[in-house]
Amino acid sequence: MNILFVDDENDVLEGYKRMLFPMKDDWPQFFSSNGNHALEILKKENIDVIVCDLRMPIMDGAVLLDEVKKLYPNILRLVLSGYQNDMKAIRATGVAHQFISKPCSAQSLKTTIEKSMFLKKYINNEQMLSVITGLGELPGLPDVYLKIEEEINETEVSLKYIADIIAQDISLVAKILQTVNSSFFGLRVRITNILEALSFLGVNIIKSLILYLKVFSLTDMSPKKINFCESVGKHSTLVAKIAQNISKEFQSEKYLDDDSYTAGVLHDIGKIILLHLPDYEKNVQSLSNNRHLTYDEAEQELYGFSHAEAGAYLLGIWGLPETIVEATALHHQPQNIKHYDSLVLTSVHIANSFVNKRHTESIEKLSLENINFYFPKLDLHYIESINLKNKIIYLYQKYGQIEF
Ligand SMILES: [Fe+2]
Ligand SMILES: [Fe+2]
């Protein structure tokens, strides 16, 4: 894996050299102090990852990365900067895949690069890249989401302050209150303001609701597309709720329950991206009906990738946690996970198969022998490999039957 470092300060470049010297055999390194020279190197060498400073004279980092994005879309683009505001500004533009704050240790630089290689699995799909880059602007992370993230990173987090940030967007406030007061959340009290919503449901849940409400209700769409978004949105909130409960069942840490919820909300977000393709839904639906393919198999056949990979790509660009990106990418094929300890992926996969159950009166006859008849999306080999087969019926009876 070849890495190119670009920084106008020579001391910084020397620092990287020293830090990564022990890894030079695994990761051949190239160094450049300006954008034009970096582009020369990119022409000659087969670079896999570019780590770039933002503030540089002549050609700044954002311009260079934009150029790299156009010329070599398969190269992973990392930003390393000492200025939080610069990073925030660039985050939603999609010119960088990951962000690292300066100063950083050799270890954290190494971990971020390794983590980003994980994302590379999804950006290696040439067909997906050409389709997605052809769509124009990808939806950026909503501004209000970024502001909340910023506050969460402070040492003393103030819920009141977060509530004030959200309150600036009146229509968002109305939608959040409407959602949390719907019978779906099952709260026994009526929530009348955002501060209450934050204390009852927690910041993470509200954050994923914001993503959901902003992304799933993109404007400028035909009524048909709005309907499609709404049905994906409803499906996703159900998956989220069940996945969160399944996570809790395994006595996980609170943050994992929240991650399972967020991954549930976002697992099908790729469908919303692909909706920008001409006749996406119609084509996928008719192919899957005619040939008895699942929805993602039909996508695979039509475009060479599915909504799962497209969604994971977007979430990776947004810098969401690896567990959430992974759960999104693999929610239909959990057996492709390298390690068997992703509770978030497992919860989302099971929840998704519960929500996509075959609707039939006879579900009381559910047994270990006929699980796949009722839950065609459940990957039984995977469930067996993690010793959960015997728990599936119990999980379904306890958490899987909620509906809107
Ligand atoms: Fe899906
Ligand atoms: Fe789904």
mmCIF file of C-alpha atoms and ligand atoms in Angstrom:
data_model
loop_
_atom_site.group_PDB
_atom_site.id
_atom_site.type_symbol
_atom_site.label_atom_id
_atom_site.label_comp_id
_atom_site.label_asym_id
_atom_site.label_seq_id
_atom_site.Cartn_x
_atom_site.Cartn_y
_atom_site.Cartn_z
ATOM 1 C CA MET A 1 0.000 0.000 0.000
ATOM 2 C CA ASN A 2 1.622 3.243 -1.158
ATOM 3 C CA ILE A 3 1.007 6.392 0.851
ATOM 4 C CA LEU A 4 1.623 9.944 -0.251
ATOM 5 C CA PHE A 5 2.000 12.690 2.381
ATOM 6 C CA VAL A 6 1.519 16.292 1.334
ATOM 7 C CA ASP A 7 2.391 19.173 3.674
ATOM 8 C CA ASP A 8 4.033 22.512 3.005
ATOM 9 C CA GLU A 9 5.995 22.376 6.262
ATOM 10 C CA ASN A 10 9.130 20.325 5.918
ATOM 11 C CA ASP A 11 9.338 19.684 9.652
ATOM 12 C CA VAL A 12 5.934 18.050 9.524
ATOM 13 C CA LEU A 13 6.952 15.833 6.619
ATOM 14 C CA GLU A 14 10.117 14.855 8.483
ATOM 15 C CA GLY A 15 7.923 14.027 11.465
ATOM 16 C CA TYR A 16 5.792 11.626 9.388
ATOM 17 C CA LYS A 17 8.937 10.012 8.022
ATOM 18 C CA ARG A 18 10.241 9.364 11.515
ATOM 19 C CA MET A 19 6.874 8.180 12.821
ATOM 20 C CA LEU A 20 6.210 5.744 10.034
ATOM 21 C CA PHE A 21 9.799 4.619 9.488
ATOM 22 C CA PRO A 22 9.222 1.232 11.159
ATOM 23 C CA MET A 23 6.368 0.567 8.738
ATOM 24 C CA LYS A 24 8.197 1.584 5.585
ATOM 25 C CA ASP A 25 8.361 -1.970 4.198
ATOM 26 C CA ASP A 26 4.615 -2.556 4.459
ATOM 27 C CA TRP A 27 3.689 0.950 3.512
ATOM 28 C CA PRO A 28 6.068 2.538 0.980
ATOM 29 C CA GLN A 29 5.897 6.284 1.565
ATOM 30 C CA PHE A 30 6.144 9.299 -0.701
ATOM 31 C CA PHE A 31 6.435 12.914 0.422
ATOM 32 C CA SER A 32 5.602 16.176 -1.219
ATOM 33 C CA SER A 33 5.580 19.783 -0.066
ATOM 34 C CA ASN A 34 3.107 21.180 -2.598
ATOM 35 C CA GLY A 35 0.076 20.273 -4.662
ATOM 36 C CA ASN A 36 1.666 20.409 -8.117
ATOM 37 C CA HIS A 37 4.525 18.182 -7.084
ATOM 38 C CA ALA A 38 2.015 15.798 -5.449
ATOM 39 C CA LEU A 39 0.117 15.541 -8.749
ATOM 40 C CA GLU A 40 3.404 14.675 -10.498
ATOM 41 C CA ILE A 41 3.995 11.835 -8.045
ATOM 42 C CA LEU A 42 0.435 10.615 -8.512
ATOM 43 C CA LYS A 43 1.047 10.402 -12.266
ATOM 44 C CA LYS A 44 4.107 8.205 -11.844
ATOM 45 C CA GLU A 45 3.417 6.079 -8.789
ATOM 46 C CA ASN A 46 0.578 3.791 -7.920
ATOM 47 C CA ILE A 47 -0.644 5.610 -4.829
ATOM 48 C CA ASP A 48 -3.354 4.055 -2.617
ATOM 49 C CA VAL A 49 -3.725 6.674 0.104
ATOM 50 C CA ILE A 50 -3.083 10.414 0.158
ATOM 51 C CA VAL A 51 -2.692 12.204 3.501
ATOM 52 C CA CYS A 52 -2.931 15.918 2.923
ATOM 53 C CA ASP A 53 -2.647 19.156 4.906
ATOM 54 C CA LEU A 54 -5.371 21.728 4.265
ATOM 55 C CA ARG A 55 -3.650 25.079 4.533
ATOM 56 C CA MET A 56 -0.949 25.238 1.887
ATOM 57 C CA PRO A 57 0.172 28.110 -0.349
ATOM 58 C CA ILE A 58 -0.462 28.064 -4.138
ATOM 59 C CA MET A 59 -2.714 25.011 -4.142
ATOM 60 C CA ASP A 60 -4.539 24.350 -0.906
ATOM 61 C CA GLY A 61 -5.454 20.883 0.310
ATOM 62 C CA ALA A 62 -9.129 21.057 -0.645
ATOM 63 C CA VAL A 63 -8.274 21.973 -4.245
ATOM 64 C CA LEU A 64 -5.671 19.210 -4.457
ATOM 65 C CA LEU A 65 -8.026 16.606 -3.013
ATOM 66 C CA ASP A 66 -10.784 17.671 -5.367
ATOM 67 C CA GLU A 67 -8.381 17.130 -8.251
ATOM 68 C CA VAL A 68 -7.384 13.722 -6.880
ATOM 69 C CA LYS A 69 -11.046 12.831 -6.507
ATOM 70 C CA LYS A 70 -11.645 13.567 -10.185
ATOM 71 C CA LEU A 71 -8.463 12.007 -11.573
ATOM 72 C CA TYR A 72 -8.037 9.014 -9.270
ATOM 73 C CA PRO A 73 -11.345 8.309 -7.540
ATOM 74 C CA ASN A 74 -10.010 5.055 -6.089
ATOM 75 C CA ILE A 75 -7.354 6.750 -3.985
ATOM 76 C CA LEU A 76 -8.326 7.109 -0.374
ATOM 77 C CA ARG A 77 -8.246 10.782 0.658
ATOM 78 C CA LEU A 78 -7.314 11.718 4.220
ATOM 79 C CA VAL A 79 -7.065 15.189 5.681
ATOM 80 C CA LEU A 80 -4.673 15.998 8.475
ATOM 81 C CA SER A 81 -5.191 19.446 9.901
ATOM 82 C CA GLY A 82 -4.694 21.451 13.049
ATOM 83 C CA TYR A 83 -7.732 23.613 12.364
ATOM 84 C CA GLN A 84 -11.049 22.141 13.508
ATOM 85 C CA ASN A 85 -13.046 24.743 11.603
ATOM 86 C CA ASP A 86 -11.335 23.951 8.306
ATOM 87 C CA MET A 87 -12.091 20.282 8.792
ATOM 88 C CA LYS A 88 -15.717 20.954 9.566
ATOM 89 C CA ALA A 89 -16.075 23.101 6.482
ATOM 90 C CA ILE A 90 -14.637 20.425 4.268
ATOM 91 C CA ARG A 91 -16.371 17.492 5.876
ATOM 92 C CA ALA A 92 -19.640 17.705 4.015
ATOM 93 C CA THR A 93 -18.058 18.326 0.625
ATOM 94 C CA GLY A 94 -17.005 14.733 0.084
ATOM 95 C CA VAL A 95 -13.470 15.659 -1.048
ATOM 96 C CA ALA A 96 -11.999 13.758 1.892
ATOM 97 C CA HIS A 97 -12.839 10.334 3.262
ATOM 98 C CA GLN A 98 -11.426 10.683 6.748
ATOM 99 C CA PHE A 99 -10.068 13.394 9.008
ATOM 100 C CA ILE A 100 -7.178 13.363 11.450
ATOM 101 C CA SER A 101 -6.454 16.185 13.878
ATOM 102 C CA LYS A 102 -2.938 17.516 14.273
ATOM 103 C CA PRO A 103 -0.898 16.901 16.295
ATOM 104 C CA CYS A 104 -1.321 13.152 16.221
ATOM 105 C CA SER A 105 0.740 10.226 17.389
ATOM 106 C CA ALA A 106 2.275 7.601 15.110
ATOM 107 C CA GLN A 107 -0.182 5.117 16.561
ATOM 108 C CA SER A 108 -3.287 7.158 15.867
ATOM 109 C CA LEU A 109 -2.073 7.980 12.360
ATOM 110 C CA LYS A 110 -1.512 4.286 11.769
ATOM 111 C CA THR A 111 -4.922 3.343 13.187
ATOM 112 C CA THR A 112 -6.731 5.931 11.058
ATOM 113 C CA ILE A 113 -4.979 4.745 7.930
ATOM 114 C CA GLU A 114 -5.815 1.140 8.764
ATOM 115 C CA LYS A 115 -9.414 2.067 9.526
ATOM 116 C CA SER A 116 -9.650 3.891 6.253
ATOM 117 C CA MET A 117 -8.419 0.855 4.391
ATOM 118 C CA PHE A 118 -11.594 -0.730 5.622
ATOM 119 C CA LEU A 119 -13.554 1.938 3.781
ATOM 120 C CA LYS A 120 -11.467 1.209 0.710
ATOM 121 C CA LYS A 121 -13.194 -2.133 0.421
ATOM 122 C CA TYR A 122 -16.308 -0.247 -0.579
ATOM 123 C CA ILE A 123 -14.736 2.399 -2.720
ATOM 124 C CA ASN A 124 -12.884 -0.196 -4.780
ATOM 125 C CA ASN A 125 -16.012 -0.930 -6.707
ATOM 126 C CA GLU A 126 -15.386 1.017 -9.925
ATOM 127 C CA GLN A 127 -18.973 0.753 -11.075
ATOM 128 C CA MET A 128 -20.281 2.160 -7.832
ATOM 129 C CA LEU A 129 -17.840 5.051 -7.940
ATOM 130 C CA SER A 130 -18.723 6.010 -11.451
ATOM 131 C CA VAL A 131 -22.450 5.838 -10.719
ATOM 132 C CA ILE A 132 -22.198 7.767 -7.458
ATOM 133 C CA THR A 133 -19.816 10.419 -8.713
ATOM 134 C CA GLY A 134 -22.094 10.810 -11.723
ATOM 135 C CA LEU A 135 -24.969 11.713 -9.413
ATOM 136 C CA GLY A 136 -23.400 15.060 -8.584
ATOM 137 C CA GLU A 137 -23.505 16.336 -5.036
ATOM 138 C CA LEU A 138 -23.907 13.698 -2.367
ATOM 139 C CA PRO A 139 -26.024 14.858 0.533
ATOM 140 C CA GLY A 140 -23.735 16.390 3.135
ATOM 141 C CA LEU A 141 -24.047 15.916 6.865
ATOM 142 C CA PRO A 142 -26.671 18.382 8.070
ATOM 143 C CA ASP A 143 -25.193 21.506 9.623
ATOM 144 C CA VAL A 144 -27.088 21.035 12.857
ATOM 145 C CA TYR A 145 -25.627 17.523 13.169
ATOM 146 C CA LEU A 146 -22.096 18.862 12.831
ATOM 147 C CA LYS A 147 -22.772 21.527 15.480
ATOM 148 C CA ILE A 148 -24.031 18.881 17.912
ATOM 149 C CA GLU A 149 -20.945 16.738 17.252
ATOM 150 C CA GLU A 150 -18.815 19.740 18.056
ATOM 151 C CA GLU A 151 -20.596 20.284 21.370
ATOM 152 C CA ILE A 152 -20.352 16.587 22.256
ATOM 153 C CA ASN A 153 -16.588 16.802 21.885
ATOM 154 C CA GLU A 154 -16.421 19.504 24.561
ATOM 155 C CA THR A 155 -15.427 18.307 28.019
ATOM 156 C CA GLU A 156 -18.628 19.500 29.593
ATOM 157 C CA VAL A 157 -21.541 18.707 27.354
ATOM 158 C CA SER A 158 -24.591 20.902 27.841
ATOM 159 C CA LEU A 159 -27.923 19.417 26.794
ATOM 160 C CA LYS A 160 -29.405 22.866 27.027
ATOM 161 C CA TYR A 161 -26.886 24.134 24.487
ATOM 162 C CA ILE A 162 -27.612 21.193 22.160
ATOM 163 C CA ALA A 163 -31.338 21.898 22.489
ATOM 164 C CA ASP A 164 -30.666 25.517 21.516
ATOM 165 C CA ILE A 165 -28.768 24.413 18.420
ATOM 166 C CA ILE A 166 -31.684 22.251 17.305
ATOM 167 C CA ALA A 167 -34.225 24.940 18.203
ATOM 168 C CA GLN A 168 -32.811 27.169 15.480
ATOM 169 C CA ASP A 169 -34.410 24.905 12.903
ATOM 170 C CA ILE A 170 -38.105 25.217 13.665
ATOM 171 C CA SER A 171 -39.355 22.688 11.155
ATOM 172 C CA LEU A 172 -36.829 20.157 12.458
ATOM 173 C CA VAL A 173 -38.063 20.737 16.020
ATOM 174 C CA ALA A 174 -41.636 20.087 14.918
ATOM 175 C CA LYS A 175 -40.666 16.895 13.135
ATOM 176 C CA ILE A 176 -38.601 15.601 16.051
ATOM 177 C CA LEU A 177 -41.416 16.235 18.531
ATOM 178 C CA GLN A 178 -43.928 14.618 16.217
ATOM 179 C CA THR A 179 -41.704 11.550 15.827
ATOM 180 C CA VAL A 180 -40.851 11.071 19.495
ATOM 181 C CA ASN A 181 -44.478 11.506 20.517
ATOM 182 C CA SER A 182 -45.726 8.979 17.999
ATOM 183 C CA SER A 183 -46.964 5.781 19.558
ATOM 184 C CA PHE A 184 -43.952 4.122 17.992
ATOM 185 C CA PHE A 185 -41.561 5.384 20.642
ATOM 186 C CA GLY A 186 -43.925 4.228 23.335
ATOM 187 C CA LEU A 187 -42.951 6.957 25.797
ATOM 188 C CA ARG A 188 -45.381 7.250 28.661
ATOM 189 C CA VAL A 189 -45.041 10.985 28.888
ATOM 190 C CA ARG A 190 -45.723 13.607 26.309
ATOM 191 C CA ILE A 191 -42.548 15.356 25.203
ATOM 192 C CA THR A 192 -43.149 19.035 24.643
ATOM 193 C CA ASN A 193 -39.697 20.395 23.961
ATOM 194 C CA ILE A 194 -36.332 19.361 22.592
ATOM 195 C CA LEU A 195 -34.570 19.475 25.950
ATOM 196 C CA GLU A 196 -36.990 16.857 27.281
ATOM 197 C CA ALA A 197 -36.554 14.760 24.144
ATOM 198 C CA LEU A 198 -32.799 14.880 24.662
ATOM 199 C CA SER A 199 -32.998 13.800 28.277
ATOM 200 C CA PHE A 200 -35.514 11.016 27.626
ATOM 201 C CA LEU A 201 -33.946 9.532 24.518
ATOM 202 C CA GLY A 202 -30.321 10.627 24.744
ATOM 203 C CA VAL A 203 -28.235 12.702 22.388
ATOM 204 C CA ASN A 204 -27.276 9.776 20.140
ATOM 205 C CA ILE A 205 -30.841 8.808 19.351
ATOM 206 C CA ILE A 206 -31.774 12.419 18.628
ATOM 207 C CA LYS A 207 -28.696 12.731 16.404
ATOM 208 C CA SER A 208 -29.739 9.741 14.312
ATOM 209 C CA LEU A 209 -33.275 11.093 14.134
ATOM 210 C CA ILE A 210 -31.871 14.311 12.715
ATOM 211 C CA LEU A 211 -29.991 12.391 10.024
ATOM 212 C CA TYR A 212 -33.088 10.414 9.286
ATOM 213 C CA LEU A 213 -35.389 13.418 9.116
ATOM 214 C CA LYS A 214 -32.983 15.423 6.981
ATOM 215 C CA VAL A 215 -31.893 12.742 4.559
ATOM 216 C CA PHE A 216 -35.142 10.871 4.197
ATOM 217 C CA SER A 217 -37.063 13.993 3.448
ATOM 218 C CA LEU A 218 -34.909 15.525 0.749
ATOM 219 C CA THR A 219 -36.855 18.156 -1.094
ATOM 220 C CA ASP A 220 -37.207 18.420 -4.862
ATOM 221 C CA MET A 221 -38.683 15.014 -5.327
ATOM 222 C CA SER A 222 -41.716 13.698 -7.142
ATOM 223 C CA PRO A 223 -44.577 12.443 -4.954
ATOM 224 C CA LYS A 224 -43.692 8.892 -5.986
ATOM 225 C CA LYS A 225 -40.138 9.299 -4.764
ATOM 226 C CA ILE A 226 -41.346 10.909 -1.550
ATOM 227 C CA ASN A 227 -43.523 7.844 -0.973
ATOM 228 C CA PHE A 228 -40.575 5.587 -1.563
ATOM 229 C CA CYS A 229 -38.437 7.572 0.914
ATOM 230 C CA GLU A 230 -41.207 7.421 3.469
ATOM 231 C CA SER A 231 -41.540 3.690 3.183
ATOM 232 C CA VAL A 232 -37.760 3.185 3.477
ATOM 233 C CA GLY A 233 -37.845 5.571 6.434
ATOM 234 C CA LYS A 234 -40.613 3.677 8.207
ATOM 235 C CA HIS A 235 -38.928 0.363 7.598
ATOM 236 C CA SER A 236 -35.646 1.780 8.905
ATOM 237 C CA THR A 237 -37.113 3.181 12.127
ATOM 238 C CA LEU A 238 -38.674 -0.197 12.864
ATOM 239 C CA VAL A 239 -35.364 -1.960 12.196
ATOM 240 C CA ALA A 240 -33.646 0.611 14.433
ATOM 241 C CA LYS A 241 -35.966 0.051 17.352
ATOM 242 C CA ILE A 242 -35.755 -3.755 17.159
ATOM 243 C CA ALA A 243 -31.983 -3.700 16.651
ATOM 244 C CA GLN A 244 -31.589 -1.491 19.730
ATOM 245 C CA ASN A 245 -33.655 -3.930 21.812
ATOM 246 C CA ILE A 246 -31.736 -6.955 20.559
ATOM 247 C CA SER A 247 -28.486 -5.190 21.423
ATOM 248 C CA LYS A 248 -29.787 -4.493 24.933
ATOM 249 C CA GLU A 249 -30.796 -8.121 25.326
ATOM 250 C CA PHE A 250 -27.145 -9.056 25.092
ATOM 251 C CA GLN A 251 -26.383 -6.640 27.915
ATOM 252 C CA SER A 252 -24.249 -4.485 25.772
ATOM 253 C CA GLU A 253 -22.876 -1.133 26.662
ATOM 254 C CA LYS A 254 -25.258 1.764 26.228
ATOM 255 C CA TYR A 255 -23.195 3.205 23.379
ATOM 256 C CA LEU A 256 -23.572 -0.057 21.432
ATOM 257 C CA ASP A 257 -27.357 0.026 21.816
ATOM 258 C CA ASP A 258 -27.256 3.547 20.437
ATOM 259 C CA ASP A 259 -24.989 2.460 17.585
ATOM 260 C CA SER A 260 -27.388 -0.374 16.775
ATOM 261 C CA TYR A 261 -30.219 2.138 16.697
ATOM 262 C CA THR A 262 -28.290 4.503 14.443
ATOM 263 C CA ALA A 263 -27.174 1.672 12.151
ATOM 264 C CA GLY A 264 -30.802 0.546 11.943
ATOM 265 C CA VAL A 265 -31.932 4.030 10.954
ATOM 266 C CA LEU A 266 -29.233 4.296 8.309
ATOM 267 C CA HIS A 267 -28.823 0.743 6.988
ATOM 268 C CA ASP A 268 -30.896 1.324 3.836
ATOM 269 C CA ILE A 269 -29.769 4.903 3.215
ATOM 270 C CA GLY A 270 -28.117 3.669 0.003
ATOM 271 C CA LYS A 271 -31.601 3.326 -1.485
ATOM 272 C CA ILE A 272 -32.117 7.049 -1.062
ATOM 273 C CA ILE A 273 -28.841 7.755 -2.869
ATOM 274 C CA LEU A 274 -29.721 5.376 -5.687
ATOM 275 C CA LEU A 275 -33.112 6.990 -6.050
ATOM 276 C CA HIS A 276 -31.282 9.647 -8.036
ATOM 277 C CA LEU A 277 -30.708 7.096 -10.793
ATOM 278 C CA PRO A 278 -33.285 7.217 -13.567
ATOM 279 C CA ASP A 279 -36.151 4.790 -12.867
ATOM 280 C CA TYR A 280 -34.182 3.138 -10.059
ATOM 281 C CA GLU A 281 -37.104 1.796 -8.082
ATOM 282 C CA LYS A 282 -39.104 0.723 -11.135
ATOM 283 C CA ASN A 283 -36.163 -1.131 -12.692
ATOM 284 C CA VAL A 284 -35.121 -2.895 -9.496
ATOM 285 C CA GLN A 285 -38.665 -3.846 -8.652
ATOM 286 C CA SER A 286 -39.483 -5.266 -12.061
ATOM 287 C CA LEU A 287 -36.212 -7.212 -12.296
ATOM 288 C CA SER A 288 -36.718 -8.673 -8.852
ATOM 289 C CA ASN A 289 -40.321 -9.633 -9.666
ATOM 290 C CA ASN A 290 -39.527 -11.135 -13.052
ATOM 291 C CA ARG A 291 -36.555 -13.123 -11.953
ATOM 292 C CA HIS A 292 -37.517 -13.782 -8.324
ATOM 293 C CA LEU A 293 -34.444 -11.981 -7.058
ATOM 294 C CA THR A 294 -34.139 -10.190 -3.747
ATOM 295 C CA TYR A 295 -34.008 -6.410 -3.946
ATOM 296 C CA ASP A 296 -30.243 -6.261 -3.439
ATOM 297 C CA GLU A 297 -29.588 -9.077 -5.919
ATOM 298 C CA ALA A 298 -31.556 -7.131 -8.520
ATOM 299 C CA GLU A 299 -29.500 -3.999 -7.773
ATOM 300 C CA GLN A 300 -26.311 -6.010 -8.056
ATOM 301 C CA GLU A 301 -27.374 -7.284 -11.432
ATOM 302 C CA LEU A 302 -28.437 -3.866 -12.719
ATOM 303 C CA TYR A 303 -25.615 -1.725 -11.388
ATOM 304 C CA GLY A 304 -22.883 -4.070 -10.186
ATOM 305 C CA PHE A 305 -23.367 -3.067 -6.528
ATOM 306 C CA SER A 306 -26.182 -2.792 -4.024
ATOM 307 C CA HIS A 307 -27.698 -0.099 -1.809
ATOM 308 C CA ALA A 308 -25.763 -1.617 1.093
ATOM 309 C CA GLU A 309 -22.376 -0.711 -0.382
ATOM 310 C CA ALA A 310 -23.573 2.662 -1.654
ATOM 311 C CA GLY A 311 -24.895 3.540 1.805
ATOM 312 C CA ALA A 312 -21.703 2.394 3.514
ATOM 313 C CA TYR A 313 -19.697 4.560 1.147
ATOM 314 C CA LEU A 314 -21.693 7.648 2.060
ATOM 315 C CA LEU A 315 -21.543 6.942 5.804
ATOM 316 C CA GLY A 316 -17.788 6.388 5.496
ATOM 317 C CA ILE A 317 -17.394 9.796 3.887
ATOM 318 C CA TRP A 318 -19.461 11.282 6.673
ATOM 319 C CA GLY A 319 -16.983 9.760 9.130
ATOM 320 C CA LEU A 320 -19.559 7.697 11.030
ATOM 321 C CA PRO A 321 -18.166 5.004 13.361
ATOM 322 C CA GLU A 322 -16.771 1.886 11.722
ATOM 323 C CA THR A 323 -19.324 -0.416 13.367
ATOM 324 C CA ILE A 324 -22.160 1.559 11.769
ATOM 325 C CA VAL A 325 -20.501 1.654 8.337
ATOM 326 C CA GLU A 326 -19.840 -2.069 8.596
ATOM 327 C CA ALA A 327 -23.387 -2.923 9.674
ATOM 328 C CA THR A 328 -24.722 -0.910 6.738
ATOM 329 C CA ALA A 329 -22.367 -2.534 4.252
ATOM 330 C CA LEU A 330 -23.030 -6.082 5.397
ATOM 331 C CA HIS A 331 -26.639 -6.060 6.591
ATOM 332 C CA HIS A 332 -27.580 -8.521 3.836
ATOM 333 C CA GLN A 333 -24.336 -10.527 3.974
ATOM 334 C CA PRO A 334 -23.203 -10.588 7.591
ATOM 335 C CA GLN A 335 -21.069 -13.658 6.956
ATOM 336 C CA ASN A 336 -18.602 -11.414 5.120
ATOM 337 C CA ILE A 337 -17.484 -9.828 8.358
ATOM 338 C CA LYS A 338 -13.895 -10.655 9.227
ATOM 339 C CA HIS A 339 -14.423 -10.963 12.976
ATOM 340 C CA TYR A 340 -17.454 -12.361 14.712
ATOM 341 C CA ASP A 341 -18.029 -9.833 17.394
ATOM 342 C CA SER A 342 -20.045 -7.110 15.784
ATOM 343 C CA LEU A 343 -23.149 -6.931 17.895
ATOM 344 C CA VAL A 344 -24.285 -3.907 15.899
ATOM 345 C CA LEU A 345 -24.196 -5.807 12.591
ATOM 346 C CA THR A 346 -25.843 -8.870 14.136
ATOM 347 C CA SER A 347 -28.665 -6.823 15.676
ATOM 348 C CA VAL A 348 -29.347 -4.919 12.463
ATOM 349 C CA HIS A 349 -29.253 -8.078 10.356
ATOM 350 C CA ILE A 350 -31.707 -9.899 12.613
ATOM 351 C CA ALA A 351 -33.975 -6.864 12.991
ATOM 352 C CA ASN A 352 -34.025 -6.350 9.225
ATOM 353 C CA SER A 353 -35.013 -9.970 8.680
ATOM 354 C CA PHE A 354 -37.803 -9.663 11.262
ATOM 355 C CA VAL A 355 -39.215 -6.541 9.628
ATOM 356 C CA ASN A 356 -38.991 -8.230 6.208
ATOM 357 C CA LYS A 357 -40.769 -11.341 7.424
ATOM 358 C CA ARG A 358 -43.120 -13.203 5.165
ATOM 359 C CA HIS A 359 -46.517 -11.912 6.202
ATOM 360 C CA THR A 360 -48.687 -14.850 6.918
ATOM 361 C CA GLU A 361 -51.193 -15.875 9.513
ATOM 362 C CA SER A 362 -49.354 -19.107 10.141
ATOM 363 C CA ILE A 363 -46.372 -17.464 11.828
ATOM 364 C CA GLU A 364 -47.380 -19.116 15.117
ATOM 365 C CA LYS A 365 -46.018 -22.275 13.539
ATOM 366 C CA LEU A 366 -42.555 -20.701 13.530
ATOM 367 C CA SER A 367 -39.969 -23.286 14.556
ATOM 368 C CA LEU A 368 -36.240 -23.852 14.252
ATOM 369 C CA GLU A 369 -36.868 -25.972 11.154
ATOM 370 C CA ASN A 370 -38.867 -23.407 9.209
ATOM 371 C CA ILE A 371 -37.171 -20.149 10.265
ATOM 372 C CA ASN A 372 -36.059 -19.288 6.750
ATOM 373 C CA PHE A 373 -39.561 -19.688 5.385
ATOM 374 C CA TYR A 374 -40.779 -16.899 7.647
ATOM 375 C CA PHE A 375 -37.587 -14.850 7.633
ATOM 376 C CA PRO A 376 -36.175 -15.304 4.138
ATOM 377 C CA LYS A 377 -33.578 -12.586 4.734
ATOM 378 C CA LEU A 378 -32.066 -14.244 7.782
ATOM 379 C CA ASP A 379 -28.615 -15.709 7.154
ATOM 380 C CA LEU A 380 -28.914 -18.936 9.083
ATOM 381 C CA HIS A 381 -25.293 -19.980 8.596
ATOM 382 C CA TYR A 382 -24.134 -16.754 10.143
ATOM 383 C CA ILE A 383 -26.618 -17.009 13.001
ATOM 384 C CA GLU A 384 -25.435 -20.554 13.690
ATOM 385 C CA SER A 385 -21.799 -19.527 13.546
ATOM 386 C CA ILE A 386 -22.373 -17.032 16.344
ATOM 387 C CA ASN A 387 -24.450 -19.512 18.355
ATOM 388 C CA LEU A 388 -27.695 -17.581 18.153
ATOM 389 C CA LYS A 389 -29.884 -20.005 16.261
ATOM 390 C CA ASN A 390 -31.616 -21.184 19.401
ATOM 391 C CA LYS A 391 -32.413 -17.639 20.438
ATOM 392 C CA ILE A 392 -34.005 -16.416 17.220
ATOM 393 C CA ILE A 393 -37.572 -17.462 18.010
ATOM 394 C CA TYR A 394 -37.333 -15.961 21.470
ATOM 395 C CA LEU A 395 -35.931 -12.698 20.044
ATOM 396 C CA TYR A 396 -38.712 -12.528 17.491
ATOM 397 C CA GLN A 397 -41.413 -13.126 20.065
ATOM 398 C CA LYS A 398 -39.975 -10.612 22.480
ATOM 399 C CA TYR A 399 -38.945 -7.778 20.144
ATOM 400 C CA GLY A 400 -39.717 -8.609 16.551
ATOM 401 C CA GLN A 401 -43.429 -8.035 16.408
ATOM 402 C CA ILE A 402 -43.673 -4.283 16.753
ATOM 403 C CA GLU A 403 -45.294 -2.508 13.865
ATOM 404 C CA PHE A 404 -46.306 1.008 13.060
HETATM 405 FE FE FE B 1 -31.248 -3.393 2.813
HETATM 406 FE FE FE B 2 -33.675 -2.995 5.324
#
